[in-house]
Short mmCIF file of C-alpha atoms and ligand atoms in Angstrom, two decimals:
data_model
loop_
_atom_site.label_atom_id
_atom_site.label_comp_id
_atom_site.label_asym_id
_atom_site.label_seq_id
_atom_site.Cartn_x
_atom_site.Cartn_y
_atom_site.Cartn_z
CA UNK A 1 4.00 -35.45 131.49
CA UNK A 2 3.19 -39.05 132.81
CA UNK A 3 5.92 -41.87 131.23
CA UNK A 4 3.59 -44.06 128.92
CA UNK A 5 4.38 -47.77 128.41
CA UNK A 6 4.02 -49.88 125.94
CA UNK A 7 3.38 -53.81 125.78
CA UNK A 8 6.69 -56.17 125.40
CA UNK A 9 6.47 -58.59 123.14
CA UNK A 10 9.42 -60.41 121.10
CA UNK A 11 11.89 -58.66 123.83
CA UNK A 12 11.30 -55.13 122.97
CA UNK A 13 8.71 -52.37 124.44
CA UNK A 14 6.11 -52.20 121.11
CA UNK A 15 3.10 -49.69 120.88
CA UNK A 16 -0.24 -51.43 121.11
CA UNK A 17 -2.02 -51.97 117.83
CA UNK A 18 -5.02 -50.42 119.45
CA UNK A 19 -5.63 -46.57 120.77
CA UNK A 20 -6.81 -47.28 124.41
CA UNK A 21 -5.10 -46.66 127.41
CA UNK A 22 -5.54 -46.54 131.24
CA UNK A 23 -3.95 -44.90 133.68
CA UNK A 24 -2.20 -46.01 137.17
CA UNK A 25 -2.57 -43.84 139.98
CA UNK A 26 -0.59 -43.35 143.24
CA UNK A 27 -3.27 -44.55 146.03
CA UNK A 28 -1.66 -42.01 148.37
CA UNK A 29 -2.63 -38.73 146.57
CA UNK A 30 -4.54 -39.70 143.40
CA UNK A 31 -1.36 -38.62 140.90
CA UNK A 32 -1.05 -40.48 137.65
CA UNK A 33 2.07 -42.26 137.61
CA UNK A 34 2.00 -43.84 133.89
CA UNK A 35 -0.11 -44.73 130.99
CA UNK A 36 -0.58 -48.38 129.68
CA UNK A 37 -2.44 -49.77 126.53
CA UNK A 38 -5.09 -51.91 126.88
CA UNK A 39 -3.82 -54.87 124.40
CA UNK A 40 -5.98 -55.61 121.54
CA UNK A 41 -6.86 -59.05 120.46
CA UNK A 42 -3.60 -58.43 117.76
CA UNK A 43 -1.77 -57.58 120.36
CA UNK A 44 -2.79 -60.85 122.69
CA UNK A 45 -2.06 -62.86 119.50
CA UNK A 46 1.76 -61.17 119.08
CA UNK A 47 2.30 -61.63 122.06
CA UNK A 48 1.17 -64.84 122.44
CA UNK A 49 3.05 -66.12 119.53
CA UNK A 50 6.13 -64.53 120.95
CA UNK A 51 5.69 -66.81 123.61
CA UNK A 52 5.52 -69.92 121.76
CA UNK A 53 8.79 -68.89 119.26
CA UNK A 54 10.29 -68.16 122.63
CA UNK A 55 9.59 -71.47 124.06
CA UNK A 56 10.91 -73.49 121.19
CA UNK A 57 14.33 -71.95 122.21
CA UNK A 58 14.15 -72.02 125.91
CA UNK A 59 12.79 -75.43 126.14
CA UNK A 60 16.28 -76.55 124.49
CA UNK A 61 18.32 -74.14 127.22
CA UNK A 62 19.55 -77.42 129.97
CA UNK A 63 17.61 -76.87 133.14
CA UNK A 64 20.76 -75.88 135.17
CA UNK A 65 21.70 -73.15 132.64
CA UNK A 66 17.94 -71.74 132.57
CA UNK A 67 18.75 -71.65 136.40
CA UNK A 68 22.12 -69.56 135.75
CA UNK A 69 20.08 -67.05 134.33
CA UNK A 70 17.50 -66.54 136.89
CA UNK A 71 20.07 -66.45 139.39
CA UNK A 72 21.03 -63.75 137.06
CA UNK A 73 17.86 -62.23 137.37
CA UNK A 74 18.00 -62.09 141.09
CA UNK A 75 21.27 -60.58 141.45
CA UNK A 76 19.80 -58.02 139.35
CA UNK A 77 16.88 -57.08 141.20
CA UNK A 78 18.83 -57.34 144.66
CA UNK A 79 21.06 -54.25 142.98
CA UNK A 80 17.39 -52.55 142.29
CA UNK A 81 15.85 -53.61 145.16
CA UNK A 82 15.40 -50.03 146.92
CA UNK A 83 13.86 -48.66 143.49
CA UNK A 84 11.78 -51.40 143.06
CA UNK A 85 10.53 -51.33 146.51
CA UNK A 86 9.76 -47.56 146.61
CA UNK A 87 7.75 -47.83 143.50
CA UNK A 88 5.69 -50.78 144.90
CA UNK A 89 4.70 -48.57 148.01
CA UNK A 90 3.99 -45.65 145.39
CA UNK A 91 2.04 -47.83 143.36
CA UNK A 92 0.22 -50.23 145.88
CA UNK A 93 0.47 -48.17 148.85
CA UNK A 94 2.33 -50.59 151.06
CA UNK A 95 4.44 -48.97 153.80
CA UNK A 96 8.27 -49.01 152.42
CA UNK A 97 9.31 -51.95 155.01
CA UNK A 98 6.66 -54.21 153.35
CA UNK A 99 7.37 -53.13 150.02
CA UNK A 100 11.10 -54.04 150.82
CA UNK A 101 10.11 -57.48 152.41
CA UNK A 102 8.34 -58.15 148.80
CA UNK A 103 10.92 -57.40 146.94
CA UNK A 104 13.26 -59.82 148.76
CA UNK A 105 10.89 -62.36 148.62
CA UNK A 106 11.16 -62.29 144.82
CA UNK A 107 15.10 -62.44 144.74
CA UNK A 108 14.82 -65.04 147.69
CA UNK A 109 12.63 -67.12 145.33
CA UNK A 110 14.40 -66.62 142.10
CA UNK A 111 17.35 -68.07 144.11
CA UNK A 112 15.63 -71.06 145.29
CA UNK A 113 14.24 -71.60 141.86
CA UNK A 114 17.31 -71.15 139.72
CA UNK A 115 18.57 -74.57 142.23
CA UNK A 116 15.80 -76.06 141.20
CA UNK A 117 17.87 -76.40 137.65
CA UNK A 118 19.70 -79.05 138.70
CA UNK A 119 16.88 -81.10 140.34
CA UNK A 120 13.77 -81.32 138.10
CA UNK A 121 13.52 -84.55 139.83
CA UNK A 122 11.91 -87.62 138.13
CA UNK A 123 11.89 -90.95 139.14
CA UNK A 124 13.50 -94.18 138.30
CA UNK A 125 11.88 -97.48 138.68
CA UNK A 126 12.28 -100.84 138.44
CA UNK A 127 10.54 -102.92 135.57
CA UNK A 128 8.15 -106.23 135.55
CA UNK A 129 10.37 -107.20 133.16
CA UNK A 130 14.23 -108.23 132.27
CA UNK A 131 16.65 -106.09 130.92
CA UNK A 132 14.02 -103.34 130.94
CA UNK A 133 14.66 -99.71 132.74
CA UNK A 134 11.79 -97.67 133.32
CA UNK A 135 11.67 -93.98 134.72
CA UNK A 136 9.89 -90.23 134.80
CA UNK A 137 10.93 -87.10 133.40
CA UNK A 138 10.06 -83.37 133.58
CA UNK A 139 8.89 -81.71 130.38
CA UNK A 140 7.40 -78.01 130.57
CA UNK A 141 3.95 -77.87 129.29
CA UNK A 142 4.56 -74.77 126.71
CA UNK A 143 3.64 -71.22 126.84
CA UNK A 144 2.20 -70.46 130.00
CA UNK A 145 -0.26 -67.00 130.62
CA UNK A 146 0.25 -65.66 134.22
CA UNK A 147 -2.71 -63.53 135.59
CA UNK A 148 -2.02 -61.74 138.65
CA UNK A 149 -3.23 -59.10 141.19
CA UNK A 150 -2.52 -55.90 142.58
CA UNK A 151 -1.57 -56.80 146.10
CA UNK A 152 1.86 -58.32 145.60
CA UNK A 153 2.57 -56.34 141.91
CA UNK A 154 6.51 -58.12 142.27
CA UNK A 155 6.27 -61.16 144.35
CA UNK A 156 3.54 -63.53 143.07
CA UNK A 157 4.58 -62.75 139.46
CA UNK A 158 7.90 -63.66 140.34
CA UNK A 159 6.80 -66.76 141.76
CA UNK A 160 4.81 -67.54 138.53
CA UNK A 161 7.72 -66.62 136.44
CA UNK A 162 10.19 -68.34 138.18
CA UNK A 163 8.65 -71.47 138.51
CA UNK A 164 7.46 -71.32 134.89
CA UNK A 165 10.81 -70.51 133.50
CA UNK A 166 12.82 -73.12 135.41
CA UNK A 167 10.47 -75.65 133.97
CA UNK A 168 11.38 -74.78 130.43
CA UNK A 169 8.07 -72.84 129.81
CA UNK A 170 7.75 -68.60 128.22
CA UNK A 171 5.28 -66.47 129.21
CA UNK A 172 3.07 -63.91 128.38
CA UNK A 173 2.14 -61.79 132.31
CA UNK A 174 -1.14 -59.94 132.05
CA UNK A 175 -0.67 -58.04 135.55
CA UNK A 176 -3.60 -56.04 137.35
CA UNK A 177 -4.51 -52.72 136.07
CA UNK A 178 -4.07 -51.17 139.58
CA UNK A 179 -0.52 -52.04 139.11
CA UNK A 180 1.16 -52.41 135.77
CA UNK A 181 4.24 -50.21 136.90
CA UNK A 182 5.45 -52.80 139.38
CA UNK A 183 5.23 -55.35 136.62
CA UNK A 184 6.79 -53.14 133.74
CA UNK A 185 9.72 -52.57 135.98
CA UNK A 186 10.32 -55.97 137.31
CA UNK A 187 10.23 -57.50 133.82
CA UNK A 188 12.75 -54.66 132.56
CA UNK A 189 14.95 -55.55 135.39
CA UNK A 190 15.14 -59.33 135.19
CA UNK A 191 15.09 -59.25 131.05
CA UNK A 192 18.89 -57.52 131.76
CA UNK A 193 19.80 -61.14 132.85
CA UNK A 194 19.59 -62.24 129.11
CA UNK A 195 16.92 -64.56 128.59
CA UNK A 196 16.14 -65.64 125.20
CA UNK A 197 13.70 -63.24 122.99
CA UNK A 198 10.36 -64.42 123.66
CA UNK A 199 10.80 -66.30 126.94
CA UNK A 200 8.90 -63.40 128.75
CA UNK A 201 6.39 -61.15 127.64
CA UNK A 202 3.79 -58.45 129.12
CA UNK A 203 0.62 -57.52 128.29
CA UNK A 204 -1.72 -54.79 129.74
CA UNK A 205 -5.26 -54.15 130.00
CA UNK A 206 -8.48 -55.24 131.55
CA UNK A 207 -8.51 -58.71 133.03
CA UNK A 208 -12.20 -59.08 130.86
CA UNK A 209 -10.61 -58.57 128.07
CA UNK A 210 -7.20 -58.96 127.80
CA UNK A 211 -7.08 -61.67 130.32
CA UNK A 212 -9.63 -63.67 128.35
CA UNK A 213 -7.91 -63.20 125.18
CA UNK A 214 -4.73 -64.30 126.71
CA UNK A 215 -6.64 -67.57 127.98
CA UNK A 216 -8.14 -68.49 124.91
CA UNK A 217 -5.17 -68.41 122.60
CA UNK A 218 -4.37 -71.90 120.89
CA UNK A 219 -1.04 -71.24 121.64
CA UNK A 220 -1.45 -70.81 125.55
CA UNK A 221 -0.85 -74.29 127.15
CA UNK A 222 -1.12 -73.44 131.17
CA UNK A 223 -3.20 -70.77 132.86
CA UNK A 224 -1.64 -69.24 136.99
CA UNK A 225 -4.23 -67.51 137.87
CA UNK A 226 -4.16 -65.60 141.73
CA UNK A 227 -7.24 -63.31 142.50
CA UNK A 228 -10.52 -63.25 143.62
CA UNK A 229 -13.19 -66.22 144.12
CA UNK A 230 -15.45 -65.10 141.52
CA UNK A 231 -12.71 -63.68 138.61
CA UNK A 232 -11.30 -67.51 139.52
CA UNK A 233 -14.38 -69.38 138.44
CA UNK A 234 -14.69 -67.58 135.16
CA UNK A 235 -11.09 -68.11 134.70
CA UNK A 236 -11.22 -71.90 135.57
CA UNK A 237 -14.69 -72.87 133.18
CA UNK A 238 -12.41 -70.58 130.38
CA UNK A 239 -9.31 -72.94 130.52
CA UNK A 240 -11.75 -75.95 131.32
CA UNK A 241 -13.28 -75.34 127.48
CA UNK A 242 -9.98 -75.64 126.32
CA UNK A 243 -8.84 -78.50 128.57
CA UNK A 244 -5.85 -76.89 129.66
CA UNK A 245 -4.69 -76.67 133.33
CA UNK A 246 -5.67 -73.94 134.82
CA UNK A 247 -4.20 -73.18 138.50
CA UNK A 248 -5.75 -70.86 140.70
CA UNK A 249 -5.07 -69.34 144.08
CA UNK A 250 -7.72 -67.27 145.62
CA UNK A 251 -9.48 -65.19 148.75
CA UNK A 252 -9.00 -66.09 152.34
CA UNK A 253 -11.35 -65.51 155.37
CA UNK A 254 -8.18 -66.03 158.06
CA UNK A 255 -8.61 -66.98 161.53
CA UNK A 256 -6.31 -66.36 164.64
CA UNK A 257 -7.42 -68.51 167.55
CA UNK A 258 -6.43 -67.03 170.94
CA UNK A 259 -6.88 -69.65 173.61
CA UNK A 260 -6.66 -68.58 177.49
CA UNK A 261 -3.01 -70.15 178.02
CA UNK A 262 -2.06 -67.57 175.31
CA UNK A 263 0.53 -65.50 175.28
CA UNK A 264 -1.57 -62.65 175.28
CA UNK A 265 0.57 -59.65 174.17
CA UNK A 266 2.43 -61.99 171.40
CA UNK A 267 -1.06 -62.78 170.26
CA UNK A 268 -1.62 -58.86 170.15
CA UNK A 269 1.10 -58.04 168.53
CA UNK A 270 0.47 -60.84 166.04
CA UNK A 271 -2.88 -59.84 165.16
CA UNK A 272 -1.93 -56.20 164.59
CA UNK A 273 0.57 -57.63 161.66
CA UNK A 274 -1.86 -59.80 160.46
CA UNK A 275 -5.10 -57.48 160.25
CA UNK A 276 -3.15 -54.12 159.34
CA UNK A 277 -0.21 -55.48 157.38
CA UNK A 278 -0.77 -54.33 153.59
CA UNK A 279 -3.84 -52.43 154.90
CA UNK A 280 -5.33 -55.71 155.52
CA UNK A 281 -4.91 -56.29 151.46
CA UNK A 282 -3.28 -59.95 151.72
CA UNK A 283 -4.87 -63.17 150.96
CA UNK A 284 -3.54 -64.39 154.04
CA UNK A 285 -4.75 -61.29 156.23
CA UNK A 286 -5.89 -61.80 159.62
CA UNK A 287 -9.39 -60.74 159.13
CA UNK A 288 -10.92 -62.83 161.96
CA UNK A 289 -9.89 -62.98 165.73
CA UNK A 290 -11.73 -65.84 167.78
CA UNK A 291 -10.84 -65.26 171.12
CA UNK A 292 -11.77 -67.56 174.36
CA UNK A 293 -14.25 -65.69 176.68
CA UNK A 294 -12.03 -65.44 179.65
CA UNK A 295 -9.23 -63.60 177.96
CA UNK A 296 -11.73 -61.80 175.89
CA UNK A 297 -11.50 -58.68 177.49
CA UNK A 298 -7.55 -58.28 178.44
CA UNK A 299 -7.03 -59.24 174.87
CA UNK A 300 -9.31 -57.31 173.30
CA UNK A 301 -8.83 -54.07 175.28
CA UNK A 302 -4.98 -54.06 174.60
CA UNK A 303 -5.89 -54.31 170.80
CA UNK A 304 -7.63 -51.27 170.41
CA UNK A 305 -5.06 -49.75 172.65
CA UNK A 306 -2.49 -50.36 170.26
CA UNK A 307 -4.47 -49.66 167.07
CA UNK A 308 -5.36 -46.23 168.28
CA UNK A 309 -1.97 -45.35 168.04
CA UNK A 310 -1.35 -46.49 164.76
CA UNK A 311 0.58 -43.97 162.25
CA UNK A 312 -1.49 -43.34 159.27
CA UNK A 313 -0.46 -41.93 156.03
CA UNK A 314 2.11 -41.48 153.03
CA UNK A 315 3.71 -45.43 152.48
CA UNK A 316 6.70 -43.87 151.44
CA UNK A 317 7.27 -42.37 155.07
CA UNK A 318 9.64 -45.10 157.37
CA UNK A 319 7.38 -44.34 160.34
CA UNK A 320 4.12 -44.60 158.81
CA UNK A 321 1.90 -47.73 160.28
CA UNK A 322 -0.59 -48.58 157.74
CA UNK A 323 -0.85 -46.42 154.00
CA UNK A 324 -4.29 -46.14 151.94
CA UNK A 325 -6.32 -49.34 150.53
CA UNK A 326 -5.66 -49.63 146.63
CA UNK A 327 -8.48 -48.05 145.21
CA UNK A 328 -11.58 -45.68 145.54
CA UNK A 329 -14.01 -48.52 144.77
CA UNK A 330 -11.86 -50.56 147.12
CA UNK A 331 -12.49 -48.18 149.82
CA UNK A 332 -16.21 -48.10 149.39
CA UNK A 333 -16.71 -51.90 149.30
CA UNK A 334 -14.50 -51.97 152.79
CA UNK A 335 -16.86 -49.00 154.27
CA UNK A 336 -20.09 -50.70 152.85
CA UNK A 337 -18.74 -53.76 154.89
CA UNK A 338 -18.06 -51.83 158.06
CA UNK A 339 -22.19 -51.06 157.53
CA UNK A 340 -23.23 -53.93 157.50
CA UNK A 341 -21.12 -55.56 160.44
CA UNK A 342 -23.14 -52.70 162.57
CA UNK A 343 -26.27 -53.39 160.52
CA UNK A 344 -25.81 -56.80 161.93
CA UNK A 345 -25.91 -55.77 164.88
CA UNK A 346 -21.46 -55.24 165.14
CA UNK A 347 -19.84 -53.50 167.91
CA UNK A 348 -17.74 -51.30 166.69
CA UNK A 349 -15.06 -51.04 169.31
CA UNK A 350 -12.21 -48.84 167.05
CA UNK A 351 -12.11 -47.21 163.71
CA UNK A 352 -15.07 -47.62 161.37
CA UNK A 353 -14.63 -44.47 159.13
CA UNK A 354 -13.05 -42.88 156.49
CA UNK A 355 -10.01 -40.47 157.05
CA UNK A 356 -10.83 -37.15 155.03
CA UNK A 357 -9.07 -33.95 154.79
CA UNK A 358 -5.76 -32.65 155.09
CA UNK A 359 -2.83 -35.46 153.97
CA UNK A 360 -5.81 -37.81 153.67
CA UNK A 361 -7.77 -35.48 150.84
CA UNK A 362 -6.64 -37.07 147.73
CA UNK A 363 -6.29 -40.47 149.01
CA UNK A 364 -8.19 -43.62 149.81
CA UNK A 365 -7.57 -44.17 153.43
CA UNK A 366 -9.83 -45.72 156.02
CA UNK A 367 -8.96 -46.34 160.03
CA UNK A 368 -7.96 -49.43 161.21
CA UNK A 369 -10.83 -51.16 162.11
CA UNK A 370 -12.44 -53.50 165.17
CA UNK A 371 -15.74 -54.83 165.18
CA UNK A 372 -17.32 -57.24 167.53
CA UNK A 373 -19.50 -59.85 165.97
CA UNK A 374 -20.57 -63.54 165.91
CA UNK A 375 -20.27 -66.27 163.77
CA UNK A 376 -22.78 -66.28 160.84
CA UNK A 377 -22.73 -62.09 160.09
CA UNK A 378 -21.54 -61.17 156.39
CA UNK A 379 -18.14 -59.49 157.74
CA UNK A 380 -17.55 -62.81 159.94
CA UNK A 381 -17.91 -65.29 156.50
CA UNK A 382 -17.00 -62.30 153.71
CA UNK A 383 -13.00 -61.91 152.51
CA UNK A 384 -13.14 -57.69 153.07
CA UNK A 385 -9.64 -57.03 151.77
CA UNK A 386 -8.92 -54.01 153.87
CA UNK A 387 -8.02 -53.23 157.21
CA UNK A 388 -10.98 -54.44 159.07
CA UNK A 389 -10.88 -57.21 162.05
CA UNK A 390 -14.18 -59.08 163.10
CA UNK A 391 -13.77 -60.62 166.49
CA UNK A 392 -15.52 -62.87 167.94
CA UNK A 393 -15.82 -64.74 171.16
CA UNK A 394 -15.83 -68.73 171.41
CA UNK A 395 -15.68 -71.11 174.88
CA UNK A 396 -13.61 -73.60 174.31
CA UNK A 397 -11.35 -75.08 171.56
CA UNK A 398 -14.17 -77.79 169.50
CA UNK A 399 -16.18 -74.07 169.24
CA UNK A 400 -12.84 -72.23 167.57
CA UNK A 401 -11.92 -75.05 165.27
CA UNK A 402 -15.82 -75.40 164.31
CA UNK A 403 -16.12 -71.62 163.41
CA UNK A 404 -12.76 -71.27 161.98
CA UNK A 405 -13.40 -74.18 159.29
CA UNK A 406 -17.16 -73.10 159.00
CA UNK A 407 -16.46 -70.66 155.75
CA UNK A 408 -15.84 -71.28 152.12
CA UNK A 409 -12.51 -70.27 152.04
CA UNK A 410 -8.95 -72.46 153.44
CA UNK A 411 -6.01 -70.38 152.90
CA UNK A 412 -4.41 -70.03 156.22
CA UNK A 413 -5.21 -70.06 160.07
CA UNK A 414 -3.17 -69.54 163.17
CA UNK A 415 -3.44 -70.31 167.08
CA UNK A 416 -1.98 -69.14 169.61
CA UNK A 417 -1.50 -71.68 172.59
CA UNK A 418 1.13 -72.85 175.26
CA UNK A 419 -0.96 -76.33 175.31
CA UNK A 420 1.57 -78.62 172.86
CA UNK A 421 -1.64 -81.35 172.31
CA UNK A 422 -4.22 -78.37 171.15
CA UNK A 423 -1.28 -76.73 169.01
CA UNK A 424 -1.11 -80.22 166.97
CA UNK A 425 -4.91 -80.75 167.64
CA UNK A 426 -5.22 -77.84 165.43
CA UNK A 427 -2.67 -78.63 162.71
CA UNK A 428 -5.04 -81.53 161.61
CA UNK A 429 -8.17 -80.33 162.43
CA UNK A 430 -7.62 -76.51 160.67
CA UNK A 431 -8.56 -76.67 156.92
CA UNK A 432 -6.68 -74.64 155.82
CA UNK A 433 -3.19 -74.80 153.43
CA UNK A 434 -1.22 -72.83 156.18
CA UNK A 435 -1.48 -72.88 159.49
CA UNK A 436 0.98 -71.00 161.89
CA UNK A 437 1.22 -71.64 165.65
CA UNK A 438 1.80 -68.33 167.71
CA UNK A 439 2.32 -65.98 164.77
CA UNK A 440 0.05 -64.50 162.60
CA UNK A 441 -1.43 -65.89 159.23
CA UNK A 442 0.80 -63.94 157.32
CA UNK A 443 4.66 -64.22 156.82
CA UNK A 444 4.81 -67.45 154.63
CA UNK A 445 8.43 -68.62 153.98
CA UNK A 446 9.50 -69.10 149.98
CA UNK A 447 10.72 -72.40 150.42
CA UNK A 448 7.42 -73.89 151.54
CA UNK A 449 4.18 -74.68 149.28
CA UNK A 450 1.67 -71.80 149.39
CA UNK A 451 -1.72 -72.47 148.66
CA UNK A 452 -5.38 -72.98 149.85
CA UNK A 453 -7.94 -75.76 150.40
CA UNK A 454 -11.93 -75.45 149.72
CA UNK A 455 -12.98 -72.12 147.44
CA UNK A 456 -9.09 -71.07 147.75
CA UNK A 457 -8.19 -72.71 144.69
CA UNK A 458 -7.89 -75.86 142.85
CA UNK A 459 -5.45 -77.55 145.27
CA UNK A 460 -2.29 -77.17 143.52
CA UNK A 461 0.65 -75.22 145.42
CA UNK A 462 3.07 -72.60 144.41
CA UNK A 463 6.56 -71.57 145.87
CA UNK A 464 8.51 -73.90 147.42
CA UNK A 465 9.85 -77.68 145.46
CA UNK A 466 6.18 -78.31 144.43
CA UNK A 467 6.32 -74.87 142.19
CA UNK A 468 7.02 -76.76 139.27
CA UNK A 469 4.45 -79.28 138.97
CA UNK A 470 2.40 -76.24 137.68
CA UNK A 471 3.91 -75.77 134.72
CA UNK A 472 5.42 -79.10 133.68
CA UNK A 473 4.16 -82.64 132.77
CA UNK A 474 5.50 -85.83 133.81
CA UNK A 475 6.71 -88.12 131.00
CA UNK A 476 6.72 -91.77 132.05
CA UNK A 477 9.41 -93.21 130.00
CA UNK A 478 9.85 -97.13 129.13
CA UNK A 479 13.55 -98.47 127.67
CA UNK A 480 13.55 -101.88 126.51
CA UNK A 481 17.31 -103.18 126.04
CA UNK A 482 16.38 -107.35 125.74
CA UNK A 483 16.36 -106.49 122.02
CA UNK A 484 13.02 -108.72 122.11
CA UNK A 485 9.67 -108.00 121.87
CA UNK A 486 8.72 -107.80 125.71
CA UNK A 487 4.90 -107.20 126.30
CA UNK A 488 3.99 -106.13 129.82
CA UNK A 489 1.46 -107.92 131.58
CA UNK A 490 1.31 -110.73 129.01
CA UNK A 491 4.91 -111.90 128.66
CA UNK A 492 6.01 -111.30 132.37
CA UNK A 493 4.92 -114.67 133.90
CA UNK A 494 6.41 -116.15 131.03
CA UNK A 495 9.71 -113.84 131.82
CA UNK A 496 9.65 -115.06 135.26
CA UNK A 497 9.78 -118.51 134.90
CA UNK A 498 12.32 -118.64 132.30
CA UNK A 499 14.35 -116.41 134.44
CA UNK A 500 14.17 -119.32 137.49
CA UNK A 501 14.95 -122.63 135.39
P1 NAD B 601 -9.28 -60.01 140.40
O1 NAD B 601 -9.63 -61.23 140.77
O2 NAD B 601 -10.24 -58.94 140.36
O3 NAD B 601 -8.24 -59.43 139.69
C1 NAD B 601 -6.79 -60.82 139.40
C2 NAD B 601 -6.52 -60.53 137.94
O4 NAD B 601 -7.60 -61.15 137.51
C3 NAD B 601 -6.07 -59.19 137.38
O5 NAD B 601 -4.87 -59.07 136.64
C4 NAD B 601 -7.44 -58.89 136.64
O6 NAD B 601 -7.04 -57.59 136.12
C5 NAD B 601 -7.48 -60.52 135.98
N1 NAD B 601 -8.97 -60.70 135.65
C6 NAD B 601 -9.89 -60.10 136.16
N2 NAD B 601 -10.89 -60.64 135.25
C7 NAD B 601 -10.73 -61.48 134.38
C8 NAD B 601 -11.24 -62.13 133.27
N3 NAD B 601 -12.46 -62.33 133.47
N4 NAD B 601 -10.45 -63.35 132.90
C9 NAD B 601 -8.96 -63.36 132.98
N5 NAD B 601 -8.27 -62.38 134.11
C10 NAD B 601 -9.26 -61.52 134.52
O7 NAD B 601 -8.57 -59.71 142.09
P2 NAD B 601 -7.60 -58.48 142.71
O8 NAD B 601 -8.61 -57.46 143.28
O9 NAD B 601 -6.31 -58.26 141.37
O10 NAD B 601 -6.82 -59.43 143.95
C11 NAD B 601 -7.43 -59.30 144.73
C12 NAD B 601 -7.82 -61.18 145.13
O11 NAD B 601 -6.62 -61.59 145.16
C13 NAD B 601 -8.01 -61.11 146.64
O12 NAD B 601 -9.48 -62.32 146.48
C14 NAD B 601 -7.20 -61.90 147.21
O13 NAD B 601 -7.42 -63.05 148.28
C15 NAD B 601 -6.69 -62.98 145.94
N6 NAD B 601 -5.49 -63.49 146.22
C16 NAD B 601 -4.83 -64.53 146.32
C17 NAD B 601 -3.69 -64.83 146.49
C18 NAD B 601 -3.05 -66.64 146.84
O14 NAD B 601 -2.38 -66.63 146.86
N7 NAD B 601 -4.46 -67.32 147.55
C19 NAD B 601 -2.61 -64.23 146.49
C20 NAD B 601 -2.87 -62.46 146.76
C21 NAD B 601 -4.19 -61.99 146.31
#
């Protein structure tokens, strides 16, 4: 019998006030892993009220002490890294080595952001008036709604929770319905650090119901959302009605450019990892390979022969290169993209089909697929979010940059070249929030800001020292110790005169 979960509100797992529930499945074999409630309006209200009372206590905790608890949570995660990693492979389907990497990312981020408790810097500035001192301080926004996708079911919640908590915000996490078990276990583990009751809350249910109710709740003062562009637009519009800040991290259509002077073997390795890591289900996945015509055949031949040796199967098996995609719907969408690529004149270089029968009969498996296409087709422009790589030939650097930029997204980009001038030119010309030189489009490090431009989001950044900006307000403070009324702009000239005479 699969385990039945409740909602995490006021420091306890509680039953939903409603009766509706949903199951979470193993994408490898379709097995039911657990049952979760669909939060009702009453449940969402209880979670938001809990976050409001948690916030009133948590904001009073000095930031270095908040950091101590976050560090303790990081150490708890370290102790249970293997257990959590295995759960990610089981529920999300990414191979175990990548799942371990994901948990490590959460540990690293918690350790990093814990230290921010001793910084949370403001500014001090001179005043235009004598005996007066000016500064800015950072204050928490309030209870935050965190809405997350399934593809990084632990590390994305960790980025949002870590940054919110160090800033003094309490949180209500609403994870994706494909991976609530990872989110629940993550919350259980970090809660053992001893955060005050109500600081961390978790609700489950559909985005359209639970997510919407949460964003609309008057106690919620900030929304941090990661997911697809169309959902992001809805969430943004909904937040706008309440005039609350909404931070959006959305999709990508990330190009990897290989110039004619590149180390081709290195570019092949990078492309394999970038395009087929997490079965292509990363916002930063390499989904377009732009190759200089002079090395086109050498590179694609090498790539195809490597992809055809990929071992596909149970993500918990250490020898597997690629696991299943998340669910049946995703599998159908990816297959329809492949079909549209072929319909639009694309040349299927390898893969292109679902894997069925035997070990694959109950899972959501697709062959790693490479399609030669031209810029402008659907598969060259739209986010596929699966193991499908579109390859496009170009003639010179300027054409490569033009194609790379001619999409609605702007998350990650990469160029392989040994020419330092071109590498630096690409850094300024590529319209993305992240650029890699001689490395694939995936593989961010947590102490650098993460986010994109154009339709990839609203321009903010997660991770790095900038992560706190999402969850804090700057307050400008003016301290007058002159013991008389001094009017800025109005008295400034006379005070200046006084001081000079
Ligand atoms: P999704 O947009 O379908 O769902 C994301 C979350 O939003 C889920 O928790 C879902 O339940 C919730 N949701 C859905 N409708 C909602 C609504 N109307 N109101 C409030 N919440 C709602 O995305 P997904 O399929 O879970 O994830 C894949 C997408 O996420 C891809 O586009 C990928 O590129 C993107 N992504 C972006 C980043 C990044 O940092 N830029 C990272 C990972 C994933």
